[in-house]
PDB file of C-alpha atoms in Angstrom:
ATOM      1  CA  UNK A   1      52.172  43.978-220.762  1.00 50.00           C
ATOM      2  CA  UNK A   2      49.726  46.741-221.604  1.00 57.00           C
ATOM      3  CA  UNK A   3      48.517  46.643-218.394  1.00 58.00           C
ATOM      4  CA  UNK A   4      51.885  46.760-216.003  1.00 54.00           C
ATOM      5  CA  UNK A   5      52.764  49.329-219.090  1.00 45.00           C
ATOM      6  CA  UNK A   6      49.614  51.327-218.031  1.00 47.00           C
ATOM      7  CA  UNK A   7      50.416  51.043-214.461  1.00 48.00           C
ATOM      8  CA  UNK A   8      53.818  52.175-214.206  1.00 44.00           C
ATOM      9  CA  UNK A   9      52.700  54.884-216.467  1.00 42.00           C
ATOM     10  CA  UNK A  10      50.112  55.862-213.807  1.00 44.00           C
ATOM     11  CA  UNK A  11      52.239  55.560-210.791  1.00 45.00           C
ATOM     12  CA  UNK A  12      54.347  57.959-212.645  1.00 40.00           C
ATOM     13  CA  UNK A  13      52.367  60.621-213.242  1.00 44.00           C
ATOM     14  CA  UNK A  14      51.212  60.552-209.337  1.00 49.00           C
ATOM     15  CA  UNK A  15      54.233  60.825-208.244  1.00 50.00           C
ATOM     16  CA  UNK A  16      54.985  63.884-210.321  1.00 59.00           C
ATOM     17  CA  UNK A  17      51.494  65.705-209.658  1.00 80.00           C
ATOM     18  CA  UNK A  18      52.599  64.751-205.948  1.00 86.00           C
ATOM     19  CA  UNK A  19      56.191  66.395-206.553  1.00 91.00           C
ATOM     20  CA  UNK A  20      54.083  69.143-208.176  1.00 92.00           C
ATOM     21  CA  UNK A  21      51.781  69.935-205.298  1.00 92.00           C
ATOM     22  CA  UNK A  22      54.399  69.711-202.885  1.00 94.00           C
ATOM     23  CA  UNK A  23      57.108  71.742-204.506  1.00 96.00           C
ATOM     24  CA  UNK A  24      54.161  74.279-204.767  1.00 97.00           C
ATOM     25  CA  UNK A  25      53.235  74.622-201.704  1.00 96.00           C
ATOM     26  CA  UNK A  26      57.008  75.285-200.539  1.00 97.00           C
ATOM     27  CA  UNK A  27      56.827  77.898-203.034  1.00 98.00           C
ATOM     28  CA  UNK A  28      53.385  79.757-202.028  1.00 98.00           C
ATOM     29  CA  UNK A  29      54.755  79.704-198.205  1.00 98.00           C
ATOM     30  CA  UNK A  30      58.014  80.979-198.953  1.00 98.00           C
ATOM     31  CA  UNK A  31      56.159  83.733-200.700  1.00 98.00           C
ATOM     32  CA  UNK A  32      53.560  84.096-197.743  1.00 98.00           C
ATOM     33  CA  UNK A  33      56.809  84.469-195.265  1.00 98.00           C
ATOM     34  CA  UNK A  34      57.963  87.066-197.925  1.00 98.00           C
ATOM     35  CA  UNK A  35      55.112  89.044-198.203  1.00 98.00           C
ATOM     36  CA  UNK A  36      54.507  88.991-194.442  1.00 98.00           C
ATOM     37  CA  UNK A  37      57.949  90.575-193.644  1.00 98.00           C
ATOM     38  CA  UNK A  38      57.343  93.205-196.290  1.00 98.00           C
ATOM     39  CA  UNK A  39      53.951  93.708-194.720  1.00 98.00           C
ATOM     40  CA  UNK A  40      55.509  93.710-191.284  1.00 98.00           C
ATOM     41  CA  UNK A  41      58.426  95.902-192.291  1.00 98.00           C
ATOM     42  CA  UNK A  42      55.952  98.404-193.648  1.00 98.00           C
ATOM     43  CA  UNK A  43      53.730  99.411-190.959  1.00 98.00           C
ATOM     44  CA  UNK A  44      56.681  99.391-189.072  1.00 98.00           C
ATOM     45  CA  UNK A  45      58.430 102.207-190.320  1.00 98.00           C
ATOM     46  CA  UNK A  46      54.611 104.225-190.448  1.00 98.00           C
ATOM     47  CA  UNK A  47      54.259 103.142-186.947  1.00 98.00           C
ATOM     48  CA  UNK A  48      58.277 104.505-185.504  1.00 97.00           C
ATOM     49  CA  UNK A  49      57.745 107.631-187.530  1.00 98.00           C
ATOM     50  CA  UNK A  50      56.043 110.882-188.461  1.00 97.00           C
ATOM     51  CA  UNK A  51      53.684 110.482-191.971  1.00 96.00           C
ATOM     52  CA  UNK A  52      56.431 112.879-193.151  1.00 95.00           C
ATOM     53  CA  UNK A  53      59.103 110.877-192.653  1.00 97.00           C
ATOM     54  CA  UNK A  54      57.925 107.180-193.203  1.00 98.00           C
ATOM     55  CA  UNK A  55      57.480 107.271-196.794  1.00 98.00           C
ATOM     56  CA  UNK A  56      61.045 108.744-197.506  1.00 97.00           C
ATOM     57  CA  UNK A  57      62.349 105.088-195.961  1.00 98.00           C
ATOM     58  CA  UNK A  58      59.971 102.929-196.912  1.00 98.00           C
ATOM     59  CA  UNK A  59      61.816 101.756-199.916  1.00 98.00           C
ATOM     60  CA  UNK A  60      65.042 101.406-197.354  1.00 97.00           C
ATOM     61  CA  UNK A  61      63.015  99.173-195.074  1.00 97.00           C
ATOM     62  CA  UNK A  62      61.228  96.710-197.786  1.00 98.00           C
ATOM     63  CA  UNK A  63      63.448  97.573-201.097  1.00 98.00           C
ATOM     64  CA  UNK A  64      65.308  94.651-201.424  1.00 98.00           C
ATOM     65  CA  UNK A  65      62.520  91.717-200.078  1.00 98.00           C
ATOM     66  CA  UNK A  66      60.335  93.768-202.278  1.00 98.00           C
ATOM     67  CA  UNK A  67      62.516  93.087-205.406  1.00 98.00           C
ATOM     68  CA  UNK A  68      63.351  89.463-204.207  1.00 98.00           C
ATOM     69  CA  UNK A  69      59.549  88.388-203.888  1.00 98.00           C
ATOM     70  CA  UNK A  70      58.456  89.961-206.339  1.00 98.00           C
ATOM     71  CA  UNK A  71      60.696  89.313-208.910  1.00 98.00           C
ATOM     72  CA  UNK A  72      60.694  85.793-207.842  1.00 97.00           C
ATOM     73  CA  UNK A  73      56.521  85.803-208.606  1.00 98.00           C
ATOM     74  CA  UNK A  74      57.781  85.624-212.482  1.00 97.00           C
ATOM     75  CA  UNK A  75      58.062  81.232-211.472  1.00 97.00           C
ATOM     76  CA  UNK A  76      54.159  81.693-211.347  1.00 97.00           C
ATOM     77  CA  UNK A  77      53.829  82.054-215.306  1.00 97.00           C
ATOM     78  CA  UNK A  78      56.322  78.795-215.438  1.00 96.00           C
ATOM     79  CA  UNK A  79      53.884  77.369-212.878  1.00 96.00           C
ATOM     80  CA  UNK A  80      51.242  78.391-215.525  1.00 95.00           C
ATOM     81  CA  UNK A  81      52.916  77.618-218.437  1.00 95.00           C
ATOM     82  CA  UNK A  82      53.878  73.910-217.481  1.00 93.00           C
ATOM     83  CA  UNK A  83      50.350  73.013-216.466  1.00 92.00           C
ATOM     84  CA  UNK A  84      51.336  72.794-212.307  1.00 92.00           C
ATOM     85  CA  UNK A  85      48.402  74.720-211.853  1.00 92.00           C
ATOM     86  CA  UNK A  86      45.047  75.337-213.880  1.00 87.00           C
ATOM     87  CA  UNK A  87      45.297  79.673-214.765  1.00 86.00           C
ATOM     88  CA  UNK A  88      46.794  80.790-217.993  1.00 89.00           C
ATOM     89  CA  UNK A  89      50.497  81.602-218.780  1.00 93.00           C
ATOM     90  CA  UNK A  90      49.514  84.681-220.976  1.00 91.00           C
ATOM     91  CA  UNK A  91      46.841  86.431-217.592  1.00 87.00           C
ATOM     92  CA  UNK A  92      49.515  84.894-215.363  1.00 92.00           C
ATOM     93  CA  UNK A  93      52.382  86.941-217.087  1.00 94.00           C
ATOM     94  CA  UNK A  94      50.409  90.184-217.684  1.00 88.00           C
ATOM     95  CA  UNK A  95      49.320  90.193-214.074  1.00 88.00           C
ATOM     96  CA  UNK A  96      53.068  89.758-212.542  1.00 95.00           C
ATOM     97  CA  UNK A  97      54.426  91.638-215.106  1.00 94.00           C
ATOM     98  CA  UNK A  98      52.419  94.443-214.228  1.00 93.00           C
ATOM     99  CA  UNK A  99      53.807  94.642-210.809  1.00 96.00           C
ATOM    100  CA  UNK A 100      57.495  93.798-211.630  1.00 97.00           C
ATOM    101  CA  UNK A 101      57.356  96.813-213.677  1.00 97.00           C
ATOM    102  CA  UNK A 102      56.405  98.932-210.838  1.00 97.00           C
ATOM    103  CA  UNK A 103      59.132  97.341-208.601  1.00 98.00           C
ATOM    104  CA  UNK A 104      61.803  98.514-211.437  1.00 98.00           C
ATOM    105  CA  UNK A 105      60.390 101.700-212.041  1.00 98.00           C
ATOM    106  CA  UNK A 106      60.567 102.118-208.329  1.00 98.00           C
ATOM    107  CA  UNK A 107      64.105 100.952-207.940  1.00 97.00           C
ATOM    108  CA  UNK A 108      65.538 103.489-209.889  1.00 98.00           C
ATOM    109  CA  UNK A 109      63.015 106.540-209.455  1.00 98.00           C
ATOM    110  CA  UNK A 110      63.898 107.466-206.002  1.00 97.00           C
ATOM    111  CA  UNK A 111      61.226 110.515-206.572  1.00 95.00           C
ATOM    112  CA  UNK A 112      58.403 108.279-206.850  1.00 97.00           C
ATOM    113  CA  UNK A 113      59.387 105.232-204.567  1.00 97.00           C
ATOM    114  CA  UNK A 114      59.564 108.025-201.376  1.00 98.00           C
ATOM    115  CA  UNK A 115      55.777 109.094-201.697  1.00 98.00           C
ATOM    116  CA  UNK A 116      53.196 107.753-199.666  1.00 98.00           C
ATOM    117  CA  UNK A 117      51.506 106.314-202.817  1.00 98.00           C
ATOM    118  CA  UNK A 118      54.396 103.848-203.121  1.00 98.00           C
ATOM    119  CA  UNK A 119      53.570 102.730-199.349  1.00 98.00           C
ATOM    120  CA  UNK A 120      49.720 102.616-200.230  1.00 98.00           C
ATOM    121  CA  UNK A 121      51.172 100.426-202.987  1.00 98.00           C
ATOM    122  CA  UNK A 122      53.304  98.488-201.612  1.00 98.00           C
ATOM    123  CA  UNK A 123      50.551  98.060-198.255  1.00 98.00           C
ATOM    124  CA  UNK A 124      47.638  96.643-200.810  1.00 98.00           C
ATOM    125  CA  UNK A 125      49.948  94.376-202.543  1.00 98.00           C
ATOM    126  CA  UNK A 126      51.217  93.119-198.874  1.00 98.00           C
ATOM    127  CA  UNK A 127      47.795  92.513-197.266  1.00 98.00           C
ATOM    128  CA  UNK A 128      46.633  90.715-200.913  1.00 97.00           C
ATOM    129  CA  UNK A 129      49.564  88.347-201.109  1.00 98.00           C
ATOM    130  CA  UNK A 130      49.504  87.502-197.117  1.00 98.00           C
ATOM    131  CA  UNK A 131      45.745  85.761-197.615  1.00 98.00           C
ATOM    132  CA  UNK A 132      46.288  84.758-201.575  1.00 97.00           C
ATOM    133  CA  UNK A 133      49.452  82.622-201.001  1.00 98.00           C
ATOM    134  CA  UNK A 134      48.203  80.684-197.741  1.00 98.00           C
ATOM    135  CA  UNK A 135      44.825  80.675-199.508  1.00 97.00           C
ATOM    136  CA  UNK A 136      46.766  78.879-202.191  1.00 96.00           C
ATOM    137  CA  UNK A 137      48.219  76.353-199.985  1.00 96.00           C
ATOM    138  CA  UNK A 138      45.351  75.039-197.664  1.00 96.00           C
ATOM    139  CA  UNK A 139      43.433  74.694-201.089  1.00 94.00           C
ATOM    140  CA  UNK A 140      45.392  72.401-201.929  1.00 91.00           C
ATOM    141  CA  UNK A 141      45.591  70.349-199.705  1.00 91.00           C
ATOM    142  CA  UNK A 142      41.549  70.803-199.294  1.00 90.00           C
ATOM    143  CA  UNK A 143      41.914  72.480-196.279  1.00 93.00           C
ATOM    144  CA  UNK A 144      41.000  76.540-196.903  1.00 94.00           C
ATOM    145  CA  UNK A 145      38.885  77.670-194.100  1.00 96.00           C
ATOM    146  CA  UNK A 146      35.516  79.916-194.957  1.00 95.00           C
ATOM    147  CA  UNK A 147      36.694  82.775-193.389  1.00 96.00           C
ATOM    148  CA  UNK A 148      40.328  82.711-195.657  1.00 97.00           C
ATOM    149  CA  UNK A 149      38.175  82.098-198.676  1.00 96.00           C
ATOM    150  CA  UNK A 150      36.221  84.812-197.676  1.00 96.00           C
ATOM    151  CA  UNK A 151      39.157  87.231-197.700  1.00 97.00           C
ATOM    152  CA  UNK A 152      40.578  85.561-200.379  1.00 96.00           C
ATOM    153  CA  UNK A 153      37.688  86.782-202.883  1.00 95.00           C
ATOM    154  CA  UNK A 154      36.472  89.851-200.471  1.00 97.00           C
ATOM    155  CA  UNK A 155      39.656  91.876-200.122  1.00 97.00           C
ATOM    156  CA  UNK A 156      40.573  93.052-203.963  1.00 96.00           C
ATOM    157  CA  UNK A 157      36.813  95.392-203.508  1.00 96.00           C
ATOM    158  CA  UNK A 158      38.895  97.772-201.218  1.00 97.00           C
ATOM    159  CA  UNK A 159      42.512  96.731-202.102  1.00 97.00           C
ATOM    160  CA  UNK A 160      42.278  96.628-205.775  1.00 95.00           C
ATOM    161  CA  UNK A 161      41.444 100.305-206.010  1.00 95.00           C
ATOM    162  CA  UNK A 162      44.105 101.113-203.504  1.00 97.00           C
ATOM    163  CA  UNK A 163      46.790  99.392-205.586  1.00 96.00           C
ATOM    164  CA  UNK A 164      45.622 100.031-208.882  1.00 95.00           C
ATOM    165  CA  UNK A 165      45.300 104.126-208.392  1.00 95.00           C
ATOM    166  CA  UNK A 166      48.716 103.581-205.856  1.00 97.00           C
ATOM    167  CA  UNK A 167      50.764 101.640-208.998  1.00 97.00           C
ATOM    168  CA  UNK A 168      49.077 104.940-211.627  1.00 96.00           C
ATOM    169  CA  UNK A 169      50.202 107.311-209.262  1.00 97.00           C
ATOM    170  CA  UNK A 170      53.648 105.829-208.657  1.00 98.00           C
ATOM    171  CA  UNK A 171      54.719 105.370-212.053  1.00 97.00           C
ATOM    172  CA  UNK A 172      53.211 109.101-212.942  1.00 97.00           C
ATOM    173  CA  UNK A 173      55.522 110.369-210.441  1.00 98.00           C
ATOM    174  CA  UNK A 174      58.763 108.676-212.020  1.00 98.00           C
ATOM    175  CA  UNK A 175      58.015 110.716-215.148  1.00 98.00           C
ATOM    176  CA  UNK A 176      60.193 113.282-214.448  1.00 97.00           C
ATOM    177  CA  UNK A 177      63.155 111.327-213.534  1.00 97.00           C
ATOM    178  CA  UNK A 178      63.008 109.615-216.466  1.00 97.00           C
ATOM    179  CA  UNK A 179      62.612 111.984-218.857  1.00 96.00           C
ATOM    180  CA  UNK A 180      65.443 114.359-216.859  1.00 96.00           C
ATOM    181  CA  UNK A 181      67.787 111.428-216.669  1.00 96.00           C
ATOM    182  CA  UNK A 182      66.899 109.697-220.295  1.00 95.00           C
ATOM    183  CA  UNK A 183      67.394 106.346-218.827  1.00 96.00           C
ATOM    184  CA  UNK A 184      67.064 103.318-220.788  1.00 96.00           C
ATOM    185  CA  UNK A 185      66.159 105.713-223.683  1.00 96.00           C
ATOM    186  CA  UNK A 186      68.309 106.048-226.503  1.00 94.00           C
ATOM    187  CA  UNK A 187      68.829 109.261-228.405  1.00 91.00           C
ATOM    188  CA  UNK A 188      69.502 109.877-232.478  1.00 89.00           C
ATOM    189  CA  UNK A 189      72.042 110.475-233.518  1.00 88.00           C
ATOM    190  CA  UNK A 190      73.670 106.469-233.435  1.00 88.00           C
ATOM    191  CA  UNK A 191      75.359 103.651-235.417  1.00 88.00           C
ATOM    192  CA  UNK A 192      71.730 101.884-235.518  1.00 86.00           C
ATOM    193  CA  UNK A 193      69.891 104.998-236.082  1.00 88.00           C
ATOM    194  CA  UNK A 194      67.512 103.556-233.574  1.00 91.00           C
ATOM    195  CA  UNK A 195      65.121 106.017-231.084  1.00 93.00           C
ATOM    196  CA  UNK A 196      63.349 104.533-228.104  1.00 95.00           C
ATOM    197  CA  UNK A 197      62.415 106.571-224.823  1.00 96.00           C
ATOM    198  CA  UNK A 198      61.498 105.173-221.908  1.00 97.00           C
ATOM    199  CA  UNK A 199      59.774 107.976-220.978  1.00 96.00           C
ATOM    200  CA  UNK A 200      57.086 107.527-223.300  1.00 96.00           C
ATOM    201  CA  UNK A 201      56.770 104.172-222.990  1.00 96.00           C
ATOM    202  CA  UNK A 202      55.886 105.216-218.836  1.00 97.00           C
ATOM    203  CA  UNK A 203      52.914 106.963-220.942  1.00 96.00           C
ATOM    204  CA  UNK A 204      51.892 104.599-222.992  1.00 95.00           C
ATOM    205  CA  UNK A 205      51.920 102.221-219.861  1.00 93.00           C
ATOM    206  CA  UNK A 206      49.148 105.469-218.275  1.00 95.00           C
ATOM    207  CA  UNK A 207      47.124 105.509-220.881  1.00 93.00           C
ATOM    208  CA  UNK A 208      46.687 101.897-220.858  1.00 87.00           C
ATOM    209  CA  UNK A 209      45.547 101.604-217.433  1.00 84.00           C
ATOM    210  CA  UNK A 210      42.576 103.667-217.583  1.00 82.00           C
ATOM    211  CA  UNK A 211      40.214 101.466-219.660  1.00 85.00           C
ATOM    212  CA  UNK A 212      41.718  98.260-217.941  1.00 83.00           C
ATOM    213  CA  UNK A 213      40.870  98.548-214.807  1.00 86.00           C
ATOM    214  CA  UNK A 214      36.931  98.595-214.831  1.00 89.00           C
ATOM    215  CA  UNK A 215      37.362  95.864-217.073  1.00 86.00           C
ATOM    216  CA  UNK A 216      39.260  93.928-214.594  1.00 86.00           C
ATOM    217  CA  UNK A 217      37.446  94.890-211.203  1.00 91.00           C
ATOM    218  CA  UNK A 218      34.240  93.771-212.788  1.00 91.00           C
ATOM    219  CA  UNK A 219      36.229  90.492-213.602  1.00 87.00           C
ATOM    220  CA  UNK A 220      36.937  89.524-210.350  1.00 90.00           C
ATOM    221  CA  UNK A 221      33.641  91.168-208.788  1.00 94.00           C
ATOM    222  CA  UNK A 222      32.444  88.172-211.402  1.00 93.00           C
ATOM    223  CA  UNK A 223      34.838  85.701-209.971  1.00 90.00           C
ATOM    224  CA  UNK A 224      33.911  86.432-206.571  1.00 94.00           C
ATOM    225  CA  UNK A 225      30.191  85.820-206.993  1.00 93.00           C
ATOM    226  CA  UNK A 226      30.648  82.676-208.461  1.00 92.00           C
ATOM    227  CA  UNK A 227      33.592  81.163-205.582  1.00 91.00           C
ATOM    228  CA  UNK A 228      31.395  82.464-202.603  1.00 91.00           C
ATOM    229  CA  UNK A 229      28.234  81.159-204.044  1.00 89.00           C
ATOM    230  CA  UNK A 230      29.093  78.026-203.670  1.00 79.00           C
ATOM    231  CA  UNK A 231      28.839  75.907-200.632  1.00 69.00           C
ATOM    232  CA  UNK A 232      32.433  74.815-200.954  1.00 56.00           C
ATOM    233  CA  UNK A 233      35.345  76.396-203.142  1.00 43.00           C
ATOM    234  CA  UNK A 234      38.846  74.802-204.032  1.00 47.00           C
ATOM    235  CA  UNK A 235      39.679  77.295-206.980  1.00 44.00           C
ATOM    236  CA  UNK A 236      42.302  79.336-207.132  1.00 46.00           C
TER     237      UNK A 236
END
């Protein structure tokens, strides 16, 4: 009995890490397709027009898939969180959150979102996401070619600072709307005699940048050494 007990009990779990790993892999190339239009849509609209023009429609061109994909990145810290794959819920979440933040900001700052470093932004999270989630997907299945791992854990030395200083710059520049408009801030005198500013919060979310990011380039510069020293990789 033990034995058929342990069985079935095996068979079961294999067929839900198989349900797992496939169910994933829809998921990272959904994302991939996602991330390619942006991509696509992007150097579009700098390719049609002037470097004047382009980033004033940008956000009209790759808005919406913008919000869709990346808003639909939060499954990765459930993906975390139930143990589908092996990275932690808490980097997971601070990582996506990061950049779902910028896509709100963005949405509502129309200041900020028609600057070129929204489209710097917007171009280093496209060309990271469009090797990371196929990266994701051949790995799995044991299958990631040298040259995608390569790119994989070669790309973040150039993109990484592009992003990083794009994502400062953007949410510096949606200051002012914020603070003219006092959205999502709410002012004294009310029936909770409660003060909160969004605004300063935007600040706050400056400030904490700056010592982060060394921290984190080194991190991956880490990360990197270790993947590409060895003579064959399946990590994500």
């Amino acid at each position: 009995i033990n034995a058929e007990y342990m069985g079935l009990l095996h068979h079961h779990v294999m067929a839900k890490s198989t349900l797992s790993k496939y169910y994933l892999a829809v998921y990272n190339l959904v994302q991939a397709a996602g991330w390619s239009y942006i991509l696509a849509q992007l150097l579009l609209v700098w390719c049609l027009n002037s470097p004047s023009v382009a980033p004033q429609l940008a956000w009209s061109r790759v808005g919406t898939a913008l919000c869709i994909f990346q808003y639909g990145a939060l499954l990765e810290v459930v993906h975390a969180a139930a143990g589908m794959v092996g990275s932690s819920a808490v980097v997971t979440f601070m990582q996506v959150f990061s950049r779902v933040f910028l896509v709100f900001v963005s949405s509502f700052a129309v200041e900020a979102r028609q600057t070129i470093p929204f489209s710097t932004m917007v171009l280093a999270w496209g060309l990271t996401e469009t090797v990371r989630y196929p990266y994701y997907v051949l790995d799995m299945f044991e299958s990631a070619p040298a040259l995608l791992v390569y790119l994989r854990y070669s790309l973040f030395l150039v993109l990484y600072p592009l992003g990083a200083g794009s994502e400062f710059l953007v949410t510096y520049l949606s200051l002012p709307f914020f603070q003219a408009s006092k959205m999502f801030s709410v002012s004294l005198p009310n029936s909770l005699n409660f003060l909160f500013n969004f605004h300063y919060v935007l600040m706050f979310w400056l400030v904490c940048y700056l010592p982060g990011l060394p921290k984190m380039y080194l991190h991956m510069c880490s990360q990197r050494e270790k993947v590409l020293s060895r003579p064959k990789s399946h990590a994500q």
